[in-house]
Amino acid sequence: MSAAAPHLTSNPRLMDTDVAIVGGGIVGASAALALRRRGVDVVLLERDLCGSRSSGVNYGGVRRQGRPLSQLPLAQRAHEIWGRLPELLGTDGEYQRTGHFKIARSEDDLAALERYEAMSRDYGLGIELLSGQGLRERCPWLGGKAVGGSLCREDGQANPRLVSPAFALAARRAGAHIFERTPLTEVEHDGRQFVLRSGSALTVRAPVLINCAGAWSGPLATQFGEAVPLQSGHPAMAVTEPLPFFMHWSLGVEGGSIYCRQVARGNLVLGGGSGVGLDADRARSERSAIAALAVQAIELLPVLKHAHFIRTWSGTEGYLPDRQPVLGKSHTTPGLLHGFGFAGAGFQIGPAAGEVLADLARDGRSSTPTDAFSIGRFFPASAPAAAAAH
């Protein structure tokens, strides 16, 4: 692959490149950045603004703790990338390794956290278990329903509204051609390369296509014979007025429900429950979900009893039945790569997922294991033949 920037042909609306990417969220934009840092030509099409969808409206937790063990090699690779944000992006995106604390509300929860600490020990997360008097001394702000928890000190939080667009900006500075407000309206494979069109405004030709369209990735996969059961989800999110600072850690709860963090200016960002999709492009938090979120928040953090929510929001995320992403090669079409379905947990691993896609696009392989994320798991009967074709 050449090191020169993608070039226009004699037709100014026709562009040839080495790799075309659909989707400018944190995964697609980090793939574009990684490819340009290796001298690979890249064109990225984003239907809206880069980082404006789930990558930019999520909670902002940057955690490894609690992930399936199959995701931990990817999470560890991402952890190293997050530590180099100023070097890579020119901004820290308000990223801080404040610690992530997962709360247990019962002895069964605490036992589950103990099992996870033991199973994940080889990955070097450094999880510390807290309960009893030690918990109360460290967390005087916790309500009585908490009986213990596990702390991963080097996990943390960041501002997704800064970080996600910053990957696209860095990729553009590195020479990637990024087209925002440029929806993909047609794509085909002519036997040699992919041909992508955005209406009559732009045609892109590339031998490699990366599908990072988030919750909208399904139709593209389906067109190439890989119809996966991708569903949309809409998180319910809220933020409070600024409060006196009391909590450094980002919080989660064993078994799900609420998650919460306090930013430097004092606001608490909270999430939990489901919003509602208004149409293909818009979603909002429902009143009932916010009411339930408030009750849970006060139970865990009594200091919030008289706090005011100043904004609520939602977004659209892609979920697969096993809550694992699709990350890797197509099983039907050489040159097609997928990176989608991160189930609301793609912010931390997104930069590593992008680098893995860059590995596969340039070298055909990656040092980070991704077998658990193969799209072939949805088509077990055809997987062996497809693998042989590759």
Short mmCIF file of C-alpha atoms in Angstrom, two decimals:
data_model
loop_
_atom_site.label_atom_id
_atom_site.label_comp_id
_atom_site.label_asym_id
_atom_site.label_seq_id
_atom_site.Cartn_x
_atom_site.Cartn_y
_atom_site.Cartn_z
CA MET A 1 0.00 0.00 0.00
CA SER A 2 1.28 3.43 -0.84
CA ALA A 3 2.18 6.12 1.65
CA ALA A 4 0.73 8.99 -0.36
CA ALA A 5 -2.61 10.53 0.56
CA PRO A 6 -5.69 9.21 -1.27
CA HIS A 7 -5.95 10.79 -4.71
CA LEU A 8 -8.74 12.04 -6.88
CA THR A 9 -8.98 10.66 -10.39
CA SER A 10 -9.74 12.83 -13.42
CA ASN A 11 -13.37 12.83 -12.23
CA PRO A 12 -13.31 15.04 -9.10
CA ARG A 13 -16.12 12.99 -7.52
CA LEU A 14 -14.24 9.69 -7.82
CA MET A 15 -11.60 8.76 -5.24
CA ASP A 16 -9.31 5.71 -5.10
CA THR A 17 -7.80 4.65 -1.78
CA ASP A 18 -6.29 1.65 -0.02
CA VAL A 19 -8.92 1.37 2.73
CA ALA A 20 -12.44 2.77 2.95
CA ILE A 21 -14.10 3.06 6.36
CA VAL A 22 -17.81 3.51 6.98
CA GLY A 23 -18.48 5.12 10.35
CA GLY A 24 -16.60 7.85 12.20
CA GLY A 25 -17.13 6.78 15.79
CA ILE A 26 -14.23 5.95 18.07
CA VAL A 27 -13.60 2.57 16.38
CA GLY A 28 -13.66 3.81 12.79
CA ALA A 29 -11.72 6.98 13.54
CA SER A 30 -9.05 5.14 15.55
CA ALA A 31 -8.71 2.65 12.67
CA ALA A 32 -8.19 5.56 10.29
CA LEU A 33 -5.58 7.10 12.58
CA ALA A 34 -3.73 3.80 13.03
CA LEU A 35 -3.67 3.19 9.27
CA ARG A 36 -2.35 6.66 8.48
CA ARG A 37 0.36 6.29 11.11
CA ARG A 38 1.45 3.23 9.11
CA GLY A 39 1.34 5.08 5.79
CA VAL A 40 -1.86 3.52 4.47
CA ASP A 41 -4.29 5.58 2.37
CA VAL A 42 -7.69 6.01 4.04
CA VAL A 43 -11.07 7.49 3.17
CA LEU A 44 -13.70 7.59 5.93
CA LEU A 45 -17.40 8.29 5.36
CA GLU A 46 -19.55 9.44 8.29
CA ARG A 47 -23.26 10.06 7.91
CA ASP A 48 -23.30 12.76 10.60
CA LEU A 49 -20.37 14.27 12.53
CA CYS A 50 -17.53 12.06 13.73
CA GLY A 51 -18.04 10.98 17.31
CA SER A 52 -21.58 12.36 17.49
CA ARG A 53 -23.40 9.05 17.89
CA SER A 54 -22.88 6.44 20.62
CA SER A 55 -19.15 7.21 20.81
CA GLY A 56 -19.92 10.77 21.86
CA VAL A 57 -23.01 10.39 24.02
CA ASN A 58 -21.99 7.46 26.20
CA TYR A 59 -21.27 7.51 29.92
CA GLY A 60 -17.52 8.03 29.60
CA GLY A 61 -16.37 5.10 31.69
CA VAL A 62 -12.94 3.77 30.75
CA ARG A 63 -12.96 0.42 32.51
CA ARG A 64 -11.46 -3.02 32.07
CA GLN A 65 -12.95 -4.49 35.23
CA GLY A 66 -16.08 -6.53 34.67
CA ARG A 67 -15.48 -7.30 31.01
CA PRO A 68 -15.69 -10.87 29.73
CA LEU A 69 -12.27 -12.50 29.92
CA SER A 70 -12.24 -12.77 26.14
CA GLN A 71 -12.20 -8.95 25.94
CA LEU A 72 -9.35 -8.39 28.38
CA PRO A 73 -6.46 -8.69 25.85
CA LEU A 74 -8.24 -6.04 23.79
CA ALA A 75 -8.89 -3.95 26.91
CA GLN A 76 -5.24 -4.18 27.96
CA ARG A 77 -4.12 -3.00 24.51
CA ALA A 78 -6.60 -0.13 24.79
CA HIS A 79 -5.34 0.72 28.28
CA GLU A 80 -1.90 1.41 26.82
CA ILE A 81 -3.40 3.59 24.09
CA TRP A 82 -5.43 5.63 26.58
CA GLY A 83 -2.22 6.37 28.44
CA ARG A 84 -0.84 8.05 25.29
CA LEU A 85 -3.81 10.25 24.37
CA PRO A 86 -1.96 13.59 24.46
CA GLU A 87 0.75 12.17 22.19
CA LEU A 88 -1.73 10.60 19.79
CA LEU A 89 -4.52 13.18 19.76
CA GLY A 90 -3.08 16.42 21.09
CA THR A 91 -5.57 16.35 23.99
CA ASP A 92 -6.10 14.25 27.10
CA GLY A 93 -9.87 14.33 26.61
CA GLU A 94 -10.24 14.78 30.39
CA TYR A 95 -9.03 11.19 30.76
CA GLN A 96 -8.07 10.28 34.31
CA ARG A 97 -7.17 6.97 35.92
CA THR A 98 -9.39 7.66 38.90
CA GLY A 99 -10.23 4.03 39.60
CA HIS A 100 -13.39 2.06 38.87
CA PHE A 101 -15.31 0.64 41.81
CA LYS A 102 -17.91 -2.08 41.26
CA ILE A 103 -20.41 -2.22 44.13
CA ALA A 104 -21.81 -5.39 45.69
CA ARG A 105 -25.29 -5.11 47.21
CA SER A 106 -25.42 -8.65 48.60
CA GLU A 107 -23.14 -11.45 49.71
CA ASP A 108 -23.84 -13.20 46.40
CA ASP A 109 -22.67 -10.09 44.56
CA LEU A 110 -19.52 -10.00 46.66
CA ALA A 111 -18.83 -13.66 45.92
CA ALA A 112 -19.23 -12.97 42.19
CA LEU A 113 -16.70 -10.14 42.42
CA GLU A 114 -14.29 -12.42 44.27
CA ARG A 115 -14.60 -15.03 41.51
CA TYR A 116 -13.98 -12.43 38.83
CA GLU A 117 -10.89 -11.15 40.63
CA ALA A 118 -9.49 -14.68 40.71
CA MET A 119 -10.32 -15.45 37.07
CA SER A 120 -8.89 -12.16 35.78
CA ARG A 121 -5.73 -12.18 37.91
CA ASP A 122 -3.47 -13.29 35.05
CA TYR A 123 -4.39 -10.15 33.09
CA GLY A 124 -2.84 -7.83 35.67
CA LEU A 125 -5.86 -5.67 36.49
CA GLY A 126 -4.77 -5.34 40.10
CA ILE A 127 -8.29 -5.62 41.51
CA GLU A 128 -8.66 -4.93 45.25
CA LEU A 129 -11.66 -6.27 47.19
CA LEU A 130 -13.27 -4.14 49.90
CA SER A 131 -15.94 -4.97 52.48
CA GLY A 132 -16.93 -4.35 56.09
CA GLN A 133 -15.18 -1.61 58.03
CA GLY A 134 -12.61 -1.09 55.30
CA LEU A 135 -15.39 -0.23 52.87
CA ARG A 136 -16.95 2.32 55.23
CA GLU A 137 -13.63 3.96 55.93
CA ARG A 138 -12.79 4.29 52.24
CA CYS A 139 -16.31 5.16 51.06
CA PRO A 140 -18.18 7.14 53.73
CA TRP A 141 -20.41 8.51 50.97
CA LEU A 142 -21.86 5.08 50.11
CA GLY A 143 -25.39 4.21 51.22
CA GLY A 144 -26.23 1.24 53.42
CA LYS A 145 -27.25 -1.06 50.56
CA ALA A 146 -23.58 -1.49 49.59
CA VAL A 147 -21.92 -4.41 51.41
CA GLY A 148 -18.64 -4.43 49.51
CA GLY A 149 -17.04 -4.03 46.15
CA SER A 150 -13.98 -4.36 43.96
CA LEU A 151 -11.64 -1.55 42.97
CA CYS A 152 -9.56 -1.45 39.80
CA ARG A 153 -7.27 1.47 40.54
CA GLU A 154 -6.02 2.19 37.02
CA ASP A 155 -9.40 2.17 35.33
CA GLY A 156 -10.99 5.56 34.99
CA GLN A 157 -13.11 7.99 33.03
CA ALA A 158 -12.97 10.52 30.20
CA ASN A 159 -15.16 12.97 28.33
CA PRO A 160 -16.55 11.18 25.25
CA ARG A 161 -17.58 14.47 23.66
CA LEU A 162 -13.91 15.41 23.52
CA VAL A 163 -12.19 12.06 22.97
CA SER A 164 -14.25 10.56 20.16
CA PRO A 165 -14.11 13.53 17.77
CA ALA A 166 -10.42 13.97 18.64
CA PHE A 167 -9.57 10.60 17.05
CA ALA A 168 -11.11 11.78 13.77
CA LEU A 169 -9.33 15.14 13.96
CA ALA A 170 -6.02 13.39 14.58
CA ALA A 171 -6.64 11.02 11.67
CA ARG A 172 -7.36 14.00 9.40
CA ARG A 173 -4.17 15.74 10.51
CA ALA A 174 -2.31 12.51 9.72
CA GLY A 175 -3.65 12.57 6.16
CA ALA A 176 -6.90 10.60 6.24
CA HIS A 177 -9.69 11.92 4.03
CA ILE A 178 -12.68 12.28 6.36
CA PHE A 179 -16.06 13.10 4.85
CA GLU A 180 -18.70 14.10 7.41
CA ARG A 181 -22.41 14.43 6.64
CA THR A 182 -21.73 11.95 3.84
CA PRO A 183 -24.07 8.97 4.21
CA LEU A 184 -23.32 5.75 2.37
CA THR A 185 -26.14 5.27 -0.12
CA GLU A 186 -24.77 2.37 -2.19
CA VAL A 187 -21.96 -0.15 -2.00
CA GLU A 188 -20.98 -3.03 -4.24
CA HIS A 189 -18.02 -5.30 -4.89
CA ASP A 190 -16.93 -5.68 -8.50
CA GLY A 191 -14.80 -8.76 -7.87
CA ARG A 192 -11.67 -6.72 -7.31
CA GLN A 193 -12.59 -3.81 -5.08
CA PHE A 194 -15.44 -2.14 -3.24
CA VAL A 195 -17.26 0.79 -4.80
CA LEU A 196 -18.97 3.11 -2.32
CA ARG A 197 -21.29 5.96 -3.27
CA SER A 198 -22.77 8.82 -1.36
CA GLY A 199 -25.50 9.96 -3.71
CA SER A 200 -23.99 11.74 -6.69
CA ALA A 201 -21.53 13.66 -4.54
CA LEU A 202 -18.78 11.09 -4.03
CA THR A 203 -17.65 7.67 -5.24
CA VAL A 204 -14.86 5.82 -3.44
CA ARG A 205 -13.07 2.70 -4.68
CA ALA A 206 -10.97 0.55 -2.34
CA PRO A 207 -9.83 -3.09 -2.08
CA VAL A 208 -10.53 -3.06 1.68
CA LEU A 209 -13.72 -1.92 3.37
CA ILE A 210 -14.14 -1.58 7.15
CA ASN A 211 -17.70 -1.60 8.47
CA CYS A 212 -17.76 0.52 11.65
CA ALA A 213 -21.24 1.96 11.28
CA GLY A 214 -22.27 1.15 14.85
CA ALA A 215 -25.95 0.37 15.32
CA TRP A 216 -26.39 0.92 11.57
CA SER A 217 -23.83 -1.75 10.58
CA GLY A 218 -26.41 -4.50 10.01
CA PRO A 219 -27.58 -3.58 6.50
CA LEU A 220 -24.00 -3.39 5.21
CA ALA A 221 -23.17 -6.80 6.67
CA THR A 222 -26.43 -8.21 5.32
CA GLN A 223 -25.64 -7.01 1.81
CA PHE A 224 -22.59 -9.27 1.82
CA GLY A 225 -24.46 -12.30 3.13
CA GLU A 226 -23.87 -11.81 6.85
CA ALA A 227 -27.23 -10.90 8.36
CA VAL A 228 -26.52 -10.84 12.08
CA PRO A 229 -29.15 -10.25 14.81
CA LEU A 230 -28.01 -6.71 15.60
CA GLN A 231 -30.48 -4.73 17.71
CA SER A 232 -30.54 -1.10 18.79
CA GLY A 233 -30.49 -0.03 22.43
CA HIS A 234 -30.92 3.41 23.96
CA PRO A 235 -29.25 4.15 27.32
CA ALA A 236 -30.93 6.52 29.78
CA MET A 237 -28.42 9.18 30.84
CA ALA A 238 -28.53 12.20 33.14
CA VAL A 239 -26.23 14.75 34.73
CA THR A 240 -26.71 16.70 37.96
CA GLU A 241 -25.94 20.25 38.90
CA PRO A 242 -22.41 20.76 40.28
CA LEU A 243 -22.04 19.44 43.84
CA PRO A 244 -19.17 19.64 46.32
CA PHE A 245 -16.60 17.13 45.13
CA PHE A 246 -16.68 13.91 47.17
CA MET A 247 -16.00 10.94 44.88
CA HIS A 248 -12.95 10.19 42.72
CA TRP A 249 -13.95 6.74 41.54
CA SER A 250 -16.20 5.84 38.66
CA LEU A 251 -18.91 3.52 39.98
CA GLY A 252 -20.68 0.48 38.62
CA VAL A 253 -22.90 -2.13 40.26
CA GLU A 254 -22.47 -5.89 40.11
CA GLY A 255 -25.32 -7.30 38.07
CA GLY A 256 -25.98 -4.04 36.26
CA SER A 257 -28.39 -1.13 36.84
CA ILE A 258 -26.80 2.20 37.75
CA TYR A 259 -23.37 3.65 36.94
CA CYS A 260 -22.07 7.01 38.08
CA ARG A 261 -19.01 9.29 38.07
CA GLN A 262 -18.26 12.80 39.31
CA VAL A 263 -16.35 15.18 37.06
CA ALA A 264 -13.88 17.78 38.29
CA ARG A 265 -16.42 20.63 38.21
CA GLY A 266 -18.69 18.66 40.56
CA ASN A 267 -21.43 17.39 38.25
CA LEU A 268 -22.37 13.71 38.55
CA VAL A 269 -22.93 11.82 35.31
CA LEU A 270 -25.31 8.89 35.77
CA GLY A 271 -26.76 6.18 33.59
CA GLY A 272 -28.99 3.14 33.91
CA GLY A 273 -32.11 1.74 32.39
CA SER A 274 -33.34 2.35 28.87
CA GLY A 275 -34.40 5.30 26.81
CA VAL A 276 -36.53 5.17 23.70
CA GLY A 277 -35.74 5.55 20.01
CA LEU A 278 -37.74 8.31 18.36
CA ASP A 279 -36.68 7.41 14.83
CA ALA A 280 -33.60 6.10 13.00
CA ASP A 281 -31.52 9.05 14.14
CA ARG A 282 -32.89 10.24 17.47
CA ALA A 283 -33.42 8.86 20.98
CA ARG A 284 -34.25 10.27 24.39
CA SER A 285 -34.44 9.17 28.01
CA GLU A 286 -37.91 8.28 29.28
CA ARG A 287 -39.30 9.90 32.41
CA SER A 288 -39.87 6.52 34.07
CA ALA A 289 -36.26 5.49 33.48
CA ILE A 290 -34.94 8.73 34.95
CA ALA A 291 -37.24 8.36 37.98
CA ALA A 292 -35.95 4.83 38.57
CA LEU A 293 -32.39 6.05 38.10
CA ALA A 294 -32.92 8.74 40.72
CA VAL A 295 -34.20 6.22 43.29
CA GLN A 296 -31.21 3.92 42.76
CA ALA A 297 -28.79 6.84 42.85
CA ILE A 298 -30.07 8.06 46.21
CA GLU A 299 -29.90 4.54 47.67
CA LEU A 300 -26.24 4.26 46.74
CA LEU A 301 -25.26 7.91 47.20
CA PRO A 302 -27.49 9.60 49.81
CA VAL A 303 -25.80 12.95 49.13
CA LEU A 304 -27.84 13.11 45.91
CA LYS A 305 -31.16 13.30 47.78
CA HIS A 306 -31.65 16.99 47.04
CA ALA A 307 -29.61 17.27 43.83
CA HIS A 308 -31.19 18.44 40.59
CA PHE A 309 -30.80 16.83 37.20
CA ILE A 310 -29.95 19.56 34.71
CA ARG A 311 -29.94 17.47 31.53
CA THR A 312 -30.99 14.04 30.32
CA TRP A 313 -30.16 12.35 27.02
CA SER A 314 -29.86 9.09 25.19
CA GLY A 315 -28.29 7.68 22.03
CA THR A 316 -28.37 4.60 19.84
CA GLU A 317 -26.06 1.63 20.45
CA GLY A 318 -25.75 -1.73 18.71
CA TYR A 319 -26.31 -4.97 20.65
CA LEU A 320 -25.83 -8.58 19.64
CA PRO A 321 -27.50 -11.41 21.63
CA ASP A 322 -24.29 -12.49 23.38
CA ARG A 323 -23.28 -8.89 24.20
CA GLN A 324 -19.98 -9.48 22.39
CA PRO A 325 -18.89 -7.36 19.43
CA VAL A 326 -18.20 -8.47 15.89
CA LEU A 327 -14.56 -7.65 15.23
CA GLY A 328 -12.58 -9.16 12.37
CA LYS A 329 -12.81 -10.47 8.83
CA SER A 330 -15.95 -11.15 6.89
CA HIS A 331 -16.66 -14.84 6.32
CA THR A 332 -18.10 -14.22 2.85
CA THR A 333 -16.16 -11.39 1.21
CA PRO A 334 -12.37 -10.99 1.06
CA GLY A 335 -11.32 -7.47 1.97
CA LEU A 336 -14.38 -6.79 4.13
CA LEU A 337 -13.77 -6.18 7.85
CA HIS A 338 -16.31 -5.58 10.60
CA GLY A 339 -16.12 -3.71 13.89
CA PHE A 340 -19.54 -3.18 15.49
CA GLY A 341 -21.97 -4.37 18.18
CA PHE A 342 -20.05 -3.20 21.25
CA ALA A 343 -23.19 -3.30 23.41
CA GLY A 344 -22.71 0.04 25.12
CA ALA A 345 -19.21 -0.91 26.29
CA GLY A 346 -17.07 0.11 23.33
CA PHE A 347 -15.63 3.39 24.60
CA GLN A 348 -12.69 1.88 26.48
CA ILE A 349 -11.84 -0.83 23.96
CA GLY A 350 -12.65 1.30 20.91
CA PRO A 351 -9.10 2.56 20.26
CA ALA A 352 -7.73 -0.99 20.42
CA ALA A 353 -10.53 -2.31 18.20
CA GLY A 354 -9.51 0.33 15.66
CA GLU A 355 -5.89 -0.74 15.82
CA VAL A 356 -6.87 -4.40 15.38
CA LEU A 357 -8.84 -3.48 12.26
CA ALA A 358 -5.81 -1.57 11.00
CA ASP A 359 -3.66 -4.67 11.65
CA LEU A 360 -6.06 -6.82 9.64
CA ALA A 361 -6.42 -4.29 6.84
CA ARG A 362 -2.69 -3.92 6.33
CA ASP A 363 -1.24 -7.27 7.41
CA GLY A 364 -4.16 -9.68 7.37
CA ARG A 365 -3.57 -10.63 11.01
CA SER A 366 -3.34 -9.12 14.49
CA SER A 367 -1.40 -10.02 17.61
CA THR A 368 -4.53 -9.37 19.69
CA PRO A 369 -6.82 -12.42 19.84
CA THR A 370 -10.26 -11.82 18.33
CA ASP A 371 -11.62 -15.32 17.71
CA ALA A 372 -14.40 -14.77 20.25
CA PHE A 373 -15.64 -11.83 18.17
CA SER A 374 -15.77 -13.54 14.79
CA ILE A 375 -18.90 -12.91 12.76
CA GLY A 376 -18.69 -16.60 11.88
CA ARG A 377 -20.15 -17.49 15.29
CA PHE A 378 -23.54 -16.58 13.84
CA PHE A 379 -23.02 -18.88 10.85
CA PRO A 380 -21.36 -22.01 12.25
CA ALA A 381 -22.26 -24.20 9.28
CA SER A 382 -20.49 -21.95 6.77
CA ALA A 383 -17.54 -20.87 8.92
CA PRO A 384 -15.07 -23.62 7.92
CA ALA A 385 -15.59 -23.11 4.18
CA ALA A 386 -15.38 -19.33 4.53
CA ALA A 387 -12.20 -19.57 6.59
CA ALA A 388 -10.64 -21.78 3.93
CA ALA A 389 -11.58 -19.24 1.27
CA HIS A 390 -9.66 -16.57 3.14
#
